[in-house]
């Protein structure tokens, strides 16, 4: 083949990029393209932290591709017409890209496949962001897995293909197609400026991985649940945007553990399990796309969420009067990131203490998170609300006080995000309402908006009401 396009989407790297490597292998000349998709950028789910990370990652990709002699063209608009126009401009015989599992993307790709096919242009799509996709892992009866543990066992039994070599440098073309300029900051597109917790781009992803492998992975299993510790990888935005690949992570992990003890291996295995959760939720979204808007367990679509708008506002603003919840929400609002344990606590609190639908929380998270990812976010929210696969059963309700005392025992996390409580004695840090009245700290901190012990039975009653209804057809495979 003479000319092809590699269309970058959520694979913003040149190393071990299946579609890019295949394009370079099959075509004499490859034009790299990124389309700023108006439907995604203008969508209600898009937020400042993710846009900032995306811009940084594209800029970094631009530099890396220029270094390879393959300049990136950036276009803006709707992908279908932009891609067709670009293919015509450069005379492409085929478009190469990597598969995206979200419903919007798979529908878009089907339309694009048809449009290109009609013009005699090939559309080659590859598995790249996961080890297992579509039919790779099925239960013995040939159905998609809906329970994590057997899925995880089957996943671990699959070989991990080695990362592929970096594409070689080539002579840059004499002339490049016109490209749109990226703005200096997301503010140009109307997104507020945000403090970021991690830089975008492939070199930043590699740095992030090496730091984690050097400093934390050997104690990951012991430390991962403590939000005040720097115990997790912070790789989630990189995995979301494909600035790093799961194959590279697993290979580097294996290399870094060459001299590790059995205990350190066990800690690292817990990290691998998190990577499997990511793929588990991606395959759930792929096989059951309706979870994007509805409960995996269809009976729970009939839950009557009775929470109030003012409680939702207090939750968003980190003003609920529960210190661990407020610290986590303020951290999210300021940085676009939240620790996994904190995500579980605030999600459970929204659904089971405030009796607000998980979809409201899910949407708020999507707008704020730098790693906002439909599959993982939806899976996490449905797990916490008790409506999803493998969900915490509806009667498992985290107590925000005991969660705080267990996972932030001295209140270090709370103190760093809730300055009003910074000077409070540790024994009151998760239950400030029990501190001696008149304490100066408490004057600036809101009282509890609900009482956990009163909300718990209300939540149980809400779920039990559904249990008593005649059951609709089950969605479980
Ligand atoms: C309510 C809720 C919402 C969530 N929303 C998102 C989201 O939008 N995007 C997102 O990437 N993760 C989400 N998660 C999962 C998890 O909280 C984050 O992946 C994790 O906190 C990211 O930090 P890390 O990269 O340091 O993770 P690590 O602990 O270092 O884990 C390594 C990688 O494994 C994956 N991972 C870890 N835990 C999970 C999980 N429970 N489900 C799926 N993948 C996982 C991520 O890609 C992560 O980068 C959510 C969890 C909950 C409970």
Tab-separated table of C-alpha atoms and ligand atoms in Angstrom, residues 50 197 208 211-212 220 224 230-240 249 270-282 315 337-348 361-362 365-366 369-385, ligand 1:
chain	number	residue	atom	x	y	z
A	50	UNK	CA	-9.324	16.125	31.184
A	197	UNK	CA	-1.794	16.293	39.648
A	208	UNK	CA	5.024	8.169	36.383
A	211	UNK	CA	8.459	6.427	39.956
A	212	UNK	CA	5.697	4.046	41.030
A	220	UNK	CA	1.070	-1.420	46.992
A	224	UNK	CA	-3.249	1.408	48.423
A	230	UNK	CA	1.427	8.212	47.988
A	231	UNK	CA	0.747	4.516	47.499
A	232	UNK	CA	-0.864	4.166	44.065
A	233	UNK	CA	0.433	4.645	40.533
A	234	UNK	CA	-1.531	7.699	39.296
A	235	UNK	CA	-1.508	5.989	35.918
A	236	UNK	CA	-5.274	6.222	35.379
A	237	UNK	CA	-5.280	9.339	33.131
A	238	UNK	CA	-2.420	7.825	31.126
A	239	UNK	CA	-4.298	4.568	30.677
A	240	UNK	CA	-7.421	6.486	29.724
A	249	UNK	CA	3.184	-1.581	32.311
A	270	UNK	CA	-2.857	-6.550	43.946
A	271	UNK	CA	-1.788	-3.850	41.471
A	272	UNK	CA	-2.250	-6.271	38.565
A	273	UNK	CA	-5.761	-6.969	39.868
A	274	UNK	CA	-6.572	-3.268	39.499
A	275	UNK	CA	-5.474	-3.402	35.870
A	276	UNK	CA	-7.825	-6.356	35.473
A	277	UNK	CA	-10.709	-4.401	37.033
A	278	UNK	CA	-10.126	-1.813	34.323
A	279	UNK	CA	-10.514	-4.398	31.576
A	280	UNK	CA	-13.397	-6.076	33.367
A	281	UNK	CA	-15.440	-2.857	33.329
A	282	UNK	CA	-14.456	-2.150	29.713
A	315	UNK	CA	-21.801	16.894	48.479
A	337	UNK	CA	-8.261	13.403	40.972
A	338	UNK	CA	-9.442	11.376	43.949
A	339	UNK	CA	-7.965	8.345	45.667
A	340	UNK	CA	-9.838	5.077	45.045
A	341	UNK	CA	-10.810	4.522	48.701
A	342	UNK	CA	-12.103	8.089	48.844
A	343	UNK	CA	-14.088	7.535	45.621
A	344	UNK	CA	-15.741	4.527	47.229
A	345	UNK	CA	-16.575	6.441	50.391
A	346	UNK	CA	-18.080	9.493	48.671
A	347	UNK	CA	-19.975	7.388	46.121
A	348	UNK	CA	-21.450	5.174	48.795
A	361	UNK	CA	-22.640	11.384	41.132
A	362	UNK	CA	-21.278	9.604	38.076
A	365	UNK	CA	-17.249	12.782	38.598
A	366	UNK	CA	-16.994	12.686	34.800
A	369	UNK	CA	-11.949	13.786	36.906
A	370	UNK	CA	-8.717	13.956	34.940
A	371	UNK	CA	-9.057	10.183	34.473
A	372	UNK	CA	-12.840	10.309	33.844
A	373	UNK	CA	-13.515	7.090	31.994
A	374	UNK	CA	-17.016	5.901	31.174
A	375	UNK	CA	-16.334	2.199	31.846
A	376	UNK	CA	-14.378	2.536	35.114
A	377	UNK	CA	-16.488	5.381	36.450
A	378	UNK	CA	-19.754	3.659	35.670
A	379	UNK	CA	-18.477	0.363	37.095
A	380	UNK	CA	-17.241	2.084	40.257
A	381	UNK	CA	-20.486	3.972	40.796
A	382	UNK	CA	-22.692	0.957	40.197
A	383	UNK	CA	-20.502	-1.130	42.521
A	384	UNK	CA	-20.902	1.446	45.294
A	385	UNK	CA	-24.608	1.976	44.722
B	1	LIG	C1	-17.007	5.712	42.187
B	1	LIG	C2	-15.749	5.396	41.421
B	1	LIG	C3	-15.475	6.063	40.247
B	1	LIG	C4	-14.318	5.770	39.528
B	1	LIG	N1	-14.077	6.444	38.359
B	1	LIG	C5	-12.982	6.129	37.619
B	1	LIG	C6	-12.726	6.789	36.393
B	1	LIG	O1	-13.504	7.627	35.925
B	1	LIG	N2	-11.590	6.461	35.729
B	1	LIG	C7	-10.699	5.523	36.192
B	1	LIG	O2	-9.681	5.268	35.542
B	1	LIG	N3	-10.943	4.882	37.338
B	1	LIG	C8	-12.038	5.155	38.074
B	1	LIG	N4	-12.256	4.511	39.258
B	1	LIG	C9	-11.338	3.452	39.670
B	1	LIG	C10	-10.175	3.913	40.556
B	1	LIG	O3	-10.636	4.704	41.600
B	1	LIG	C11	-9.104	4.682	39.788
B	1	LIG	O4	-8.737	3.970	38.624
B	1	LIG	C12	-7.860	4.881	40.626
B	1	LIG	O5	-8.164	5.553	41.806
B	1	LIG	C13	-6.834	5.652	39.826
B	1	LIG	O6	-5.688	5.873	40.588
B	1	LIG	P1	-4.331	5.142	40.243
B	1	LIG	O7	-4.023	5.284	38.806
B	1	LIG	O8	-3.316	5.612	41.210
B	1	LIG	O9	-4.734	3.632	40.511
B	1	LIG	P2	-3.887	2.350	40.891
B	1	LIG	O10	-4.369	1.911	42.220
B	1	LIG	O11	-2.442	2.576	40.725
B	1	LIG	O12	-4.408	1.259	39.838
B	1	LIG	C14	-3.757	1.045	38.578
B	1	LIG	C15	-4.742	1.224	37.457
B	1	LIG	O13	-5.750	0.222	37.518
B	1	LIG	C16	-6.996	0.766	37.079
B	1	LIG	N5	-7.945	0.684	38.186
B	1	LIG	C17	-7.667	0.746	39.511
B	1	LIG	N6	-8.791	0.540	40.236
B	1	LIG	C18	-9.785	0.366	39.349
B	1	LIG	C19	-11.184	0.118	39.470
B	1	LIG	N7	-11.775	-0.009	40.668
B	1	LIG	N8	-11.918	0.027	38.358
B	1	LIG	C20	-11.347	0.121	37.124
B	1	LIG	N9	-10.025	0.345	36.952
B	1	LIG	C21	-9.260	0.456	38.040
B	1	LIG	C22	-6.742	2.225	36.696
B	1	LIG	O14	-6.514	2.269	35.314
B	1	LIG	C23	-5.487	2.537	37.491
B	1	LIG	O15	-4.707	3.557	36.918
B	1	LIG	C24	-13.417	4.782	39.997
B	1	LIG	C25	-13.705	4.124	41.188
B	1	LIG	C26	-14.851	4.425	41.903
B	1	LIG	C27	-15.126	3.701	43.190
